[in-house]
Amino acid sequence: MAERRRWSEEFPRWFDWVLEAAGIYDWSHYPVKGMGVWLPYGFKIRRLVTDLIRRLLDETGHDEVLFPLLIPEHLMRKEAEHIKGFEAEVYWVTRGGIQELDVKLALRPTSETAITYMESFWIKSYKQLPAKYYQIVSIFRYETKATRPLIRLREVTTFKEAHTAHANFDDSERQVLEAIDVYKRFFDALGIPYLISRRPEWDKFAGAVYTIAFDTIMPDGRALQIGTVHNLGQNFSKAFDVKIQLPDETLDYIWQTSYGLSDRVIATIIAIHGDDRGLVLPPIVAPIQVVVVPIPAKSEEETRKVREYIDSIVEELREKGVRVYVDWRSDVTPGYKFYDWELRGVPVRLEVGPRDVKNRTVVVARRDTLEKKTVPRDQVISEVLHLLDDIGRNMREKAWKWFRSYVHRSESLDEARKLLEEKRGIVEVPWCGREECGKRMEELTDAKVLGSPLQPPEWVRGASCPVCGRPAATSLRLAKRY
Amino acid sequence: MAERRRWSEEFPRWFDWVLEAAGIYDWSHYPVKGMGVWLPYGFKIRRLVTDLIRRLLDETGHDEVLFPLLIPEHLMRKEAEHIKGFEAEVYWVTRGGIQELDVKLALRPTSETAITYMESFWIKSYKQLPAKYYQIVSIFRYETKATRPLIRLREVTTFKEAHTAHANFDDSERQVLEAIDVYKRFFDALGIPYLISRRPEWDKFAGAVYTIAFDTIMPDGRALQIGTVHNLGQNFSKAFDVKIQLPDETLDYIWQTSYGLSDRVIATIIAIHGDDRGLVLPPIVAPIQVVVVPIPAKSEEETRKVREYIDSIVEELREKGVRVYVDWRSDVTPGYKFYDWELRGVPVRLEVGPRDVKNRTVVVARRDTLEKKTVPRDQVISEVLHLLDDIGRNMREKAWKWFRSYVHRSESLDEARKLLEEKRGIVEVPWCGREECGKRMEELTDAKVLGSPLQPPEWVRGASCPVCGRPAATSLRLAKRY
């Protein structure tokens, strides 16, 4: 078991510690670098996160599908920019049994090529559009950078990729907005703060016309990309010759978008909401929302009464759809149980002992603020329901407040560099919009770009690009990035 | 679109037709042999099937986990029998980006090696046992036999593998019985008939002490293995040196079992319940349990009334947890819709037109028997609930009746051979129990063994082995197998 670490001062080590200590993800034993094992408790969190994004995508008319993992080399190579971008990080299957394969097979790094290829058989007319597919799958990237659990994996095990096809450019632009809206609602439900940036030309998805990204900030002040939305234009549909008949009976290539999320979402839930005691889970994805810790009684009669009292509370909570668990272990103390469930981030803890039975009360503790109070029995259910709601909201507000304190503005690159070194987080500076100046800013601040806001911000009016002195057209966001 | 085929006379082609026509699985376009794409409607069926097995496993204390897809060669090779059995059908990743990998990585054909390896870190004491894990994942087998959609795939996309560890042999035997019980309940819920056989020594899982298998019969009379349960003994735990401390403080290797299901379950649901019109889905896994087809009205006023009438029915059904869909398409006739939903196997169809509104009735049609009747509005909900229950039961009974008519007994190999040629299905013959005679029976009947019943059957008492003439110890089941 790794040594306990403090959340704020030792973030990367705290993260490794909590993944192992809370039973989320075994990162240290699997004998292939960059790959780990989802453990039972972690898997349950993962399941609730995927349930949430499934619901949001289903509600907006996306169809879940499942494409093969293996993509033949000739498909991977059809879109020239795409393969250039992925060439260095594709795993290749070259042998089947004892035979050399005729055609090398890529472990999908993403599925644009496989999906567009199949769309060439499926989609013939504008009447079939929009087509909106998604799948939740493993993808593989032979990362050369240092791998990190759930953050930089060689097997990304929870890749949600959506792929849409449209009859014209405007519809694809509307789809980009819908995707952004779905992701906003997803991150909001999880209490994850974000900035939405248009990535610059030199950092867009390989094969896209443009890329919009969601970035958050980890406790160590480094920015983490947690979601991307791409307008693919007709790049892939031209490469794969996917043509449709339009209302006027002419032919045109389809217009596509794609957008993705990964294990990084789960990493972020764990990282940004955690504290020195361990996980703090948003109730919406907590496998156990309420844990009941019985306080030992002295007599059998008392024990029986405590049990009945707890049973009735549990039954009422379950009826309300609350995920509740009673920790009846007899070989550990209540104090040990408190420690254990705090580590696992259970939002609400109820403590029930003989005194509570006698007084018709329950002790209610919340994980986010660690506050504790005594509540009359007849108010327990409504108090718990209120708390589950309030904890989610409080966690979101706290996370956003913290996040905002890490987003800075500056008109000077010297200051920007200093901010990034001393305060970390994200710095936004005025920018003329030219690639040359953007890249120079990366050098001068020793940081990486995130891109620009979707609309030029008010505050850059009249400001000038700190590299070339030209008037600012927009701003550029820079950060130390994961 | 493939040509429509008859279920009984042209089974394999019917199966290909229905997968495509009902939008289940695209088998014909993906450019890698043995791999296909789960389409939206098929994916929903698959989801309901996996939900069902998840529920049964969760209820019996199994924890869902997720292990890496890639298994390094040295792990794959640790258990000698295991790699011998799988050597010829493992896909190997040998390149990452532009580099040759130092260690070849297998695409998992199954996960005993990866899981036992991790258990060597996790499990130290009998107090941690039993440990019961499962995962639902893709596995890969470089099949040299002819591939078939969902039946013999190179990417098996819905592999449910459970792996358990125990402190002694007796506990592992009890676990085998629990696994058999879970699978029985699973297949019973899906209305799938089966025989349970102990596979003979020469056809057990590579690395197992013994293998128990569930076999069903497809509409063409060929047997299909749909589930297996293995007692692994200490074969893997010795190879991976997984030792625990026992209550008496001595050390011993853990005892393991594993058991698996695959896409073949979904293939079987489709195959055995289908008919010439297409799918017939058991209500428990029907994405749409009730489809409502509005019968067009002549006036706007009538149309509005039909809509309100339907809305109220739908609302009541949804409250009862029924998955209901109203087909409001205006560009196709009700007759076309009937055809379409019959093809997709929706268990119950409601037809509602102006006359029904006037008479306060609904026409109710069931997919399994194609019966149709008119029901008063105030009995519709209870009638539908009754039907969903009755259809599941009726389908199960019908399937078992059909299945039993394909299971034969014979004391003569000549007759057995004739039965297998003319009537197909499974033939059970008396057997002395010796491998030599079993293999000879395979030759003489031109069939493959399924194995023996778990207990020697009554009817072989006094009978003799048709090969060697010795007294029968049990029976042997033979079939043309997929």
JSON list of N, CA, C and O in Angstrom, two decimals, chain B residues 79 82 112-113 116 205-208 232-242 254 256 258:
[
{"chain": "B", "resi": 79, "resn": "GLU", "atom": "N", "xyz": [1.53, -20.85, -18.09]},
{"chain": "B", "resi": 79, "resn": "GLU", "atom": "CA", "xyz": [0.85, -22.13, -17.84]},
{"chain": "B", "resi": 79, "resn": "GLU", "atom": "C", "xyz": [0.97, -22.92, -19.14]},
{"chain": "B", "resi": 79, "resn": "GLU", "atom": "O", "xyz": [0.43, -22.52, -20.17]},
{"chain": "B", "resi": 82, "resn": "HIS", "atom": "N", "xyz": [-2.10, -24.21, -21.20]},
{"chain": "B", "resi": 82, "resn": "HIS", "atom": "CA", "xyz": [-2.88, -23.08, -21.67]},
{"chain": "B", "resi": 82, "resn": "HIS", "atom": "C", "xyz": [-2.34, -22.52, -22.99]},
{"chain": "B", "resi": 82, "resn": "HIS", "atom": "O", "xyz": [-3.07, -22.40, -23.96]},
{"chain": "B", "resi": 112, "resn": "GLU", "atom": "N", "xyz": [-7.30, -15.66, -18.00]},
{"chain": "B", "resi": 112, "resn": "GLU", "atom": "CA", "xyz": [-6.79, -16.39, -16.84]},
{"chain": "B", "resi": 112, "resn": "GLU", "atom": "C", "xyz": [-5.39, -15.95, -16.45]},
{"chain": "B", "resi": 112, "resn": "GLU", "atom": "O", "xyz": [-5.09, -15.79, -15.27]},
{"chain": "B", "resi": 113, "resn": "THR", "atom": "N", "xyz": [-4.52, -15.78, -17.44]},
{"chain": "B", "resi": 113, "resn": "THR", "atom": "CA", "xyz": [-3.11, -15.48, -17.11]},
{"chain": "B", "resi": 113, "resn": "THR", "atom": "C", "xyz": [-2.98, -14.08, -16.49]},
{"chain": "B", "resi": 113, "resn": "THR", "atom": "O", "xyz": [-2.33, -13.91, -15.46]},
{"chain": "B", "resi": 116, "resn": "THR", "atom": "N", "xyz": [-4.69, -14.12, -12.91]},
{"chain": "B", "resi": 116, "resn": "THR", "atom": "CA", "xyz": [-3.94, -14.86, -11.89]},
{"chain": "B", "resi": 116, "resn": "THR", "atom": "C", "xyz": [-2.66, -14.11, -11.52]},
{"chain": "B", "resi": 116, "resn": "THR", "atom": "O", "xyz": [-2.28, -14.04, -10.35]},
{"chain": "B", "resi": 205, "resn": "PHE", "atom": "N", "xyz": [-11.10, -27.11, -21.65]},
{"chain": "B", "resi": 205, "resn": "PHE", "atom": "CA", "xyz": [-10.40, -25.84, -21.77]},
{"chain": "B", "resi": 205, "resn": "PHE", "atom": "C", "xyz": [-8.92, -26.04, -21.45]},
{"chain": "B", "resi": 205, "resn": "PHE", "atom": "O", "xyz": [-8.58, -26.74, -20.50]},
{"chain": "B", "resi": 206, "resn": "ALA", "atom": "N", "xyz": [-8.09, -25.39, -22.24]},
{"chain": "B", "resi": 206, "resn": "ALA", "atom": "CA", "xyz": [-6.64, -25.56, -22.09]},
{"chain": "B", "resi": 206, "resn": "ALA", "atom": "C", "xyz": [-6.16, -24.97, -20.76]},
{"chain": "B", "resi": 206, "resn": "ALA", "atom": "O", "xyz": [-6.12, -23.76, -20.60]},
{"chain": "B", "resi": 207, "resn": "GLY", "atom": "N", "xyz": [-5.84, -25.85, -19.82]},
{"chain": "B", "resi": 207, "resn": "GLY", "atom": "CA", "xyz": [-5.38, -25.39, -18.51]},
{"chain": "B", "resi": 207, "resn": "GLY", "atom": "C", "xyz": [-6.36, -25.75, -17.40]},
{"chain": "B", "resi": 207, "resn": "GLY", "atom": "O", "xyz": [-6.07, -25.55, -16.22]},
{"chain": "B", "resi": 208, "resn": "ALA", "atom": "N", "xyz": [-7.54, -26.28, -17.77]},
{"chain": "B", "resi": 208, "resn": "ALA", "atom": "CA", "xyz": [-8.55, -26.63, -16.77]},
{"chain": "B", "resi": 208, "resn": "ALA", "atom": "C", "xyz": [-8.36, -28.05, -16.26]},
{"chain": "B", "resi": 208, "resn": "ALA", "atom": "O", "xyz": [-7.78, -28.90, -16.95]},
{"chain": "B", "resi": 232, "resn": "LEU", "atom": "N", "xyz": [-10.36, -24.84, -12.53]},
{"chain": "B", "resi": 232, "resn": "LEU", "atom": "CA", "xyz": [-8.95, -24.70, -12.94]},
{"chain": "B", "resi": 232, "resn": "LEU", "atom": "C", "xyz": [-8.00, -25.35, -11.93]},
{"chain": "B", "resi": 232, "resn": "LEU", "atom": "O", "xyz": [-6.79, -25.40, -12.17]},
{"chain": "B", "resi": 233, "resn": "GLY", "atom": "N", "xyz": [-8.58, -25.81, -10.81]},
{"chain": "B", "resi": 233, "resn": "GLY", "atom": "CA", "xyz": [-7.73, -26.41, -9.79]},
{"chain": "B", "resi": 233, "resn": "GLY", "atom": "C", "xyz": [-6.65, -25.43, -9.36]},
{"chain": "B", "resi": 233, "resn": "GLY", "atom": "O", "xyz": [-6.92, -24.25, -9.14]},
{"chain": "B", "resi": 234, "resn": "GLN", "atom": "N", "xyz": [-5.41, -25.93, -9.25]},
{"chain": "B", "resi": 234, "resn": "GLN", "atom": "CA", "xyz": [-4.27, -25.06, -8.88]},
{"chain": "B", "resi": 234, "resn": "GLN", "atom": "C", "xyz": [-3.32, -24.90, -10.06]},
{"chain": "B", "resi": 234, "resn": "GLN", "atom": "O", "xyz": [-2.18, -24.48, -9.87]},
{"chain": "B", "resi": 235, "resn": "ASN", "atom": "N", "xyz": [-3.81, -25.21, -11.26]},
{"chain": "B", "resi": 235, "resn": "ASN", "atom": "CA", "xyz": [-2.91, -25.17, -12.42]},
{"chain": "B", "resi": 235, "resn": "ASN", "atom": "C", "xyz": [-2.32, -23.78, -12.64]},
{"chain": "B", "resi": 235, "resn": "ASN", "atom": "O", "xyz": [-1.12, -23.64, -12.83]},
{"chain": "B", "resi": 236, "resn": "PHE", "atom": "N", "xyz": [-3.19, -22.77, -12.64]},
{"chain": "B", "resi": 236, "resn": "PHE", "atom": "CA", "xyz": [-2.69, -21.41, -12.88]},
{"chain": "B", "resi": 236, "resn": "PHE", "atom": "C", "xyz": [-2.01, -20.85, -11.63]},
{"chain": "B", "resi": 236, "resn": "PHE", "atom": "O", "xyz": [-1.01, -20.15, -11.72]},
{"chain": "B", "resi": 237, "resn": "SER", "atom": "N", "xyz": [-2.57, -21.14, -10.47]},
{"chain": "B", "resi": 237, "resn": "SER", "atom": "CA", "xyz": [-2.00, -20.55, -9.25]},
{"chain": "B", "resi": 237, "resn": "SER", "atom": "C", "xyz": [-0.59, -21.10, -8.99]},
{"chain": "B", "resi": 237, "resn": "SER", "atom": "O", "xyz": [0.27, -20.38, -8.48]},
{"chain": "B", "resi": 238, "resn": "LYS", "atom": "N", "xyz": [-0.34, -22.35, -9.38]},
{"chain": "B", "resi": 238, "resn": "LYS", "atom": "CA", "xyz": [1.02, -22.88, -9.25]},
{"chain": "B", "resi": 238, "resn": "LYS", "atom": "C", "xyz": [1.95, -22.21, -10.26]},
{"chain": "B", "resi": 238, "resn": "LYS", "atom": "O", "xyz": [3.06, -21.82, -9.92]},
{"chain": "B", "resi": 239, "resn": "ALA", "atom": "N", "xyz": [1.47, -22.05, -11.48]},
{"chain": "B", "resi": 239, "resn": "ALA", "atom": "CA", "xyz": [2.31, -21.43, -12.51]},
{"chain": "B", "resi": 239, "resn": "ALA", "atom": "C", "xyz": [2.67, -20.00, -12.12]},
{"chain": "B", "resi": 239, "resn": "ALA", "atom": "O", "xyz": [3.76, -19.52, -12.41]},
{"chain": "B", "resi": 240, "resn": "PHE", "atom": "N", "xyz": [1.72, -19.30, -11.46]},
{"chain": "B", "resi": 240, "resn": "PHE", "atom": "CA", "xyz": [1.96, -17.90, -11.11]},
{"chain": "B", "resi": 240, "resn": "PHE", "atom": "C", "xyz": [2.32, -17.73, -9.63]},
{"chain": "B", "resi": 240, "resn": "PHE", "atom": "O", "xyz": [2.41, -16.61, -9.14]},
{"chain": "B", "resi": 241, "resn": "ASP", "atom": "N", "xyz": [2.48, -18.85, -8.94]},
{"chain": "B", "resi": 241, "resn": "ASP", "atom": "CA", "xyz": [2.91, -18.83, -7.53]},
{"chain": "B", "resi": 241, "resn": "ASP", "atom": "C", "xyz": [2.00, -17.95, -6.65]},
{"chain": "B", "resi": 241, "resn": "ASP", "atom": "O", "xyz": [2.48, -17.07, -5.94]},
{"chain": "B", "resi": 242, "resn": "VAL", "atom": "N", "xyz": [0.69, -18.19, -6.73]},
{"chain": "B", "resi": 242, "resn": "VAL", "atom": "CA", "xyz": [-0.25, -17.42, -5.91]},
{"chain": "B", "resi": 242, "resn": "VAL", "atom": "C", "xyz": [-0.57, -18.24, -4.66]},
{"chain": "B", "resi": 242, "resn": "VAL", "atom": "O", "xyz": [-1.40, -19.14, -4.69]},
{"chain": "B", "resi": 254, "resn": "ILE", "atom": "N", "xyz": [-3.91, -20.99, -4.27]},
{"chain": "B", "resi": 254, "resn": "ILE", "atom": "CA", "xyz": [-5.37, -20.80, -4.35]},
{"chain": "B", "resi": 254, "resn": "ILE", "atom": "C", "xyz": [-5.97, -21.77, -5.36]},
{"chain": "B", "resi": 254, "resn": "ILE", "atom": "O", "xyz": [-5.27, -22.29, -6.23]},
{"chain": "B", "resi": 256, "resn": "GLN", "atom": "N", "xyz": [-8.93, -22.21, -8.25]},
{"chain": "B", "resi": 256, "resn": "GLN", "atom": "CA", "xyz": [-9.64, -21.26, -9.13]},
{"chain": "B", "resi": 256, "resn": "GLN", "atom": "C", "xyz": [-10.70, -21.91, -10.00]},
{"chain": "B", "resi": 256, "resn": "GLN", "atom": "O", "xyz": [-10.62, -23.09, -10.34]},
{"chain": "B", "resi": 258, "resn": "SER", "atom": "N", "xyz": [-13.17, -20.59, -13.61]},
{"chain": "B", "resi": 258, "resn": "SER", "atom": "CA", "xyz": [-13.52, -19.49, -14.52]},
{"chain": "B", "resi": 258, "resn": "SER", "atom": "C", "xyz": [-14.69, -19.95, -15.36]},
{"chain": "B", "resi": 258, "resn": "SER", "atom": "O", "xyz": [-14.91, -21.15, -15.54]}
]
